[in-house]
Short mmCIF file of C-alpha atoms and ligand atoms in Angstrom, two decimals:
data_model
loop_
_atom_site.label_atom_id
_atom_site.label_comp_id
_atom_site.label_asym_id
_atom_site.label_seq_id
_atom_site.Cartn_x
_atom_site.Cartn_y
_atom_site.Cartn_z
CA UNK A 1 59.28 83.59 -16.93
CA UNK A 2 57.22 81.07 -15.69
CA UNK A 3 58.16 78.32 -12.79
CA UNK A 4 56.66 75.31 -12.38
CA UNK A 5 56.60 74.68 -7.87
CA UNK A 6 56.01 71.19 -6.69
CA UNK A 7 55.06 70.18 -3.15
CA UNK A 8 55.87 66.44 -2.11
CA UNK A 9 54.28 64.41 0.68
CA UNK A 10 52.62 65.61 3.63
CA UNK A 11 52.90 69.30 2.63
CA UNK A 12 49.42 70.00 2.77
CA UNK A 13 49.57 69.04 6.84
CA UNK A 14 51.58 72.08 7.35
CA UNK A 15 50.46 74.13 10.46
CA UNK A 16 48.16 71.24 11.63
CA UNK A 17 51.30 69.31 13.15
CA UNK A 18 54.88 69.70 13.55
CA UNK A 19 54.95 73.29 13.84
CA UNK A 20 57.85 73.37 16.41
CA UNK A 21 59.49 72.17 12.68
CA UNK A 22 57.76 73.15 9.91
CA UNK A 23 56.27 76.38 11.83
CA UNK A 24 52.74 77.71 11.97
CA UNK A 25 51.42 78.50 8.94
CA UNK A 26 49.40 75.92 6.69
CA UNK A 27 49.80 75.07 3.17
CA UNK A 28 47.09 77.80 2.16
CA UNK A 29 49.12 80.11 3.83
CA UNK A 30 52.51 78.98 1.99
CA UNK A 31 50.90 79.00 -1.15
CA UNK A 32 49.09 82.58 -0.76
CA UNK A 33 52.99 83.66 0.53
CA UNK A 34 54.66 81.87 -2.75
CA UNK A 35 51.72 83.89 -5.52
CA UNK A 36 52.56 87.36 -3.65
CA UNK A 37 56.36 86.91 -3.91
CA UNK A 38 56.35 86.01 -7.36
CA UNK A 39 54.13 88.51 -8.26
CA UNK A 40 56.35 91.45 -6.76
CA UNK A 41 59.13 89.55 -8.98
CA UNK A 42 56.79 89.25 -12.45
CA UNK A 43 56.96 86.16 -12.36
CA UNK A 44 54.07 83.53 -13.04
CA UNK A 45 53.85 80.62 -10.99
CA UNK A 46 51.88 77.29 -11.25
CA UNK A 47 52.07 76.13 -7.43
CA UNK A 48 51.15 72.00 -7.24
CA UNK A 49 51.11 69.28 -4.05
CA UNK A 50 50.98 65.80 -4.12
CA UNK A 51 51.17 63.00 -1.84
CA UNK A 52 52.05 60.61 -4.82
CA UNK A 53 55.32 59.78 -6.66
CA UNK A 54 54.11 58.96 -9.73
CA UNK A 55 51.98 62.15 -9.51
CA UNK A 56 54.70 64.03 -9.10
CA UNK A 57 56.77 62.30 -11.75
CA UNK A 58 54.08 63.22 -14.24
CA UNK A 59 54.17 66.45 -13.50
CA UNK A 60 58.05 67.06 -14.00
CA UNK A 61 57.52 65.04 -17.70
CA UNK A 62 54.88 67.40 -18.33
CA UNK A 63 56.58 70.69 -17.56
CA UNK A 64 58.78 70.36 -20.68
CA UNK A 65 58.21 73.27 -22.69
CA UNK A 66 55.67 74.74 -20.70
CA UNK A 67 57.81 75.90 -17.79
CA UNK A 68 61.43 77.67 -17.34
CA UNK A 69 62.39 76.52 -14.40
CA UNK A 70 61.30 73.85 -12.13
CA UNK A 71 61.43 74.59 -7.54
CA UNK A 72 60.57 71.42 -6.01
CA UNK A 73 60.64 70.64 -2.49
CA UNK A 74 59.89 66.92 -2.39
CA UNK A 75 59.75 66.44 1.27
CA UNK A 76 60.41 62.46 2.06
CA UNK A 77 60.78 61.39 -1.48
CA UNK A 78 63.70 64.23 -1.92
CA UNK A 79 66.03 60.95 -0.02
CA UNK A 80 64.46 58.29 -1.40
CA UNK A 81 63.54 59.19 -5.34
CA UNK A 82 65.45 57.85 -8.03
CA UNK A 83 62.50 58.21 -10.27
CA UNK A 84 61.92 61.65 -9.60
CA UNK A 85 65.50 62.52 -10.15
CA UNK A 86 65.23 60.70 -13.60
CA UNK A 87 62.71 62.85 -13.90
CA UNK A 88 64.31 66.05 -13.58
CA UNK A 89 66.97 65.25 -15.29
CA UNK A 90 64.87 63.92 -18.47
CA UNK A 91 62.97 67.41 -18.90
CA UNK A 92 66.48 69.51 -18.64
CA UNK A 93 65.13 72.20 -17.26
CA UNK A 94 67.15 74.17 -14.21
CA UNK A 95 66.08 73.20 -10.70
CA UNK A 96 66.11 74.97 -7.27
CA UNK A 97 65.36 72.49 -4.59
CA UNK A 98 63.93 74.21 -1.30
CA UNK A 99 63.05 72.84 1.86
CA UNK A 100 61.21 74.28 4.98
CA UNK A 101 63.70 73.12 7.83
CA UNK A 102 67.79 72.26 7.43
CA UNK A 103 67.44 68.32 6.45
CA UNK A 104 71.23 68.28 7.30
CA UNK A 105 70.71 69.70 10.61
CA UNK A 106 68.18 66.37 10.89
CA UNK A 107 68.55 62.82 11.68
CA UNK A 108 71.02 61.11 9.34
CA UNK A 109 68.34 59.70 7.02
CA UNK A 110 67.32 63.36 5.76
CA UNK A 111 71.20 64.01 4.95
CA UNK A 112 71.22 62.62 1.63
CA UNK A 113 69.14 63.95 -1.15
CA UNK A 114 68.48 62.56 -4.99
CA UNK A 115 67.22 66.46 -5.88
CA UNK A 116 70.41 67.50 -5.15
CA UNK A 117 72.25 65.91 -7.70
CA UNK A 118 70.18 67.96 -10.09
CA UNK A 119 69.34 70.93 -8.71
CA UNK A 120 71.02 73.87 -9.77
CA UNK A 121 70.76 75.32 -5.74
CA UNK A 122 69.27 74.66 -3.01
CA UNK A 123 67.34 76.85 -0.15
CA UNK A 124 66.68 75.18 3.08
CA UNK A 125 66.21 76.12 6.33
CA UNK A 126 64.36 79.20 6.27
CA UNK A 127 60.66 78.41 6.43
CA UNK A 128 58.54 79.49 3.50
CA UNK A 129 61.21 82.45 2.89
CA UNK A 130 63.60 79.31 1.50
CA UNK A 131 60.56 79.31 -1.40
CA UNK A 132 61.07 82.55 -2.08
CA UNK A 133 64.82 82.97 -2.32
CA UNK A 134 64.60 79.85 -4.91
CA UNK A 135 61.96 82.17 -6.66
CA UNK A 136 64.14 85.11 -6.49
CA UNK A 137 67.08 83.09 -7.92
CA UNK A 138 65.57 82.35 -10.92
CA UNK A 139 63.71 85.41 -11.29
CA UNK A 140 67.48 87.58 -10.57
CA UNK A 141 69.83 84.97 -11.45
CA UNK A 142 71.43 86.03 -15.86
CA UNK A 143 70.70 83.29 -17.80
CA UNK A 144 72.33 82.43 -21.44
CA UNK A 145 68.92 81.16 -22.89
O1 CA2 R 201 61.97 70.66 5.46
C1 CA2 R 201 61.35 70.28 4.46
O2 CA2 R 201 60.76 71.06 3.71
C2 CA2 R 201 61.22 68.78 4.18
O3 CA2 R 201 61.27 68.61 2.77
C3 CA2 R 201 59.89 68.36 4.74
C4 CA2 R 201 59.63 66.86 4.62
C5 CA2 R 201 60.81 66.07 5.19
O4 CA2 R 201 60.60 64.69 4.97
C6 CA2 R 201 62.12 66.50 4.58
O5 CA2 R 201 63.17 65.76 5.18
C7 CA2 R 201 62.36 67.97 4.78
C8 CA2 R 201 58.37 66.46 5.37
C9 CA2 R 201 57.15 67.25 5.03
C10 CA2 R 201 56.04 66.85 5.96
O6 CA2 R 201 55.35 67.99 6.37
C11 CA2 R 201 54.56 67.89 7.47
C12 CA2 R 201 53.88 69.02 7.82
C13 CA2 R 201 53.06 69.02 8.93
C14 CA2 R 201 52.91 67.87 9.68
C15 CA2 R 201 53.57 66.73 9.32
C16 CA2 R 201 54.40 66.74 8.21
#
């Protein structure tokens, strides 16, 4: 099996600021903690960031066929992207949406999320353990095809 993860905005500041919310560990770190999880799991993993929509956008279109699943934490476009929803939902593949902290627990801006209404689960909340409990899901989770 092979997943497809996709960082949105500001990602790659983790551990520099905001750890009181994001904790201490930077995006090197996440990513290092992301390849040794799926690896217990046999499962490969293509692990991507981007500041940019459209970026990201691209990168959803391209992951048909190549990829079985799709874990995307979008950070601040997950409440404001209608194209990256069309996205998602144009490549059909399933989607586990994860984020770091509990947007819900958050100011009221952070409550509503476009993944959502695609995503087949999401895992937020729990640091970088909510990236490997999406991981896991796929990886455990009996699939028809
Ligand atoms: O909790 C999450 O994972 C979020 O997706 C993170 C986003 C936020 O907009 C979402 O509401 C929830 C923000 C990511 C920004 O990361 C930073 C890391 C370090 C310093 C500043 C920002």
């Amino acid at each position: 099996m092979k997943i497809l993860v996709l960082n949105g905005p500001n990602l790659n500041m983790l551990g520099i600021r905001e750890r009181a919310i994001y904790g201490a560990g930077t995006y090197t770190d996440l990513v290092d903690f992301i390849k040794t999880k799926a690896d217990a799991l046999g499962i490969d993993v293509e692990i991507k960031q981007s500041n940019h929509e459209g970026v990201l956008v691209d990168w959803v279109q391209e992951a048909r066929g190549v990829y079985d699943a799709i874990v995307i934490n979008a950070a601040a476009y997950t409440h404001t992207s209608l194209a990256i929803l069309d996205a998602l939902k144009a490549v059909s593949l399933p989607v586990a949406e994860v984020h770091l902290s509990e947007p819900k627990a958050r100011e009221e801006f952070r409550h509503f999320s476009y993944i959502s209404l695609v995503a087949e689960k999401v895992f937020s909340g729990e640091g970088f353990k909510s990236y490997e409990k999406a991981i896991e899901y796929f990886a455990l989770a009996p699939r028809l095809s």
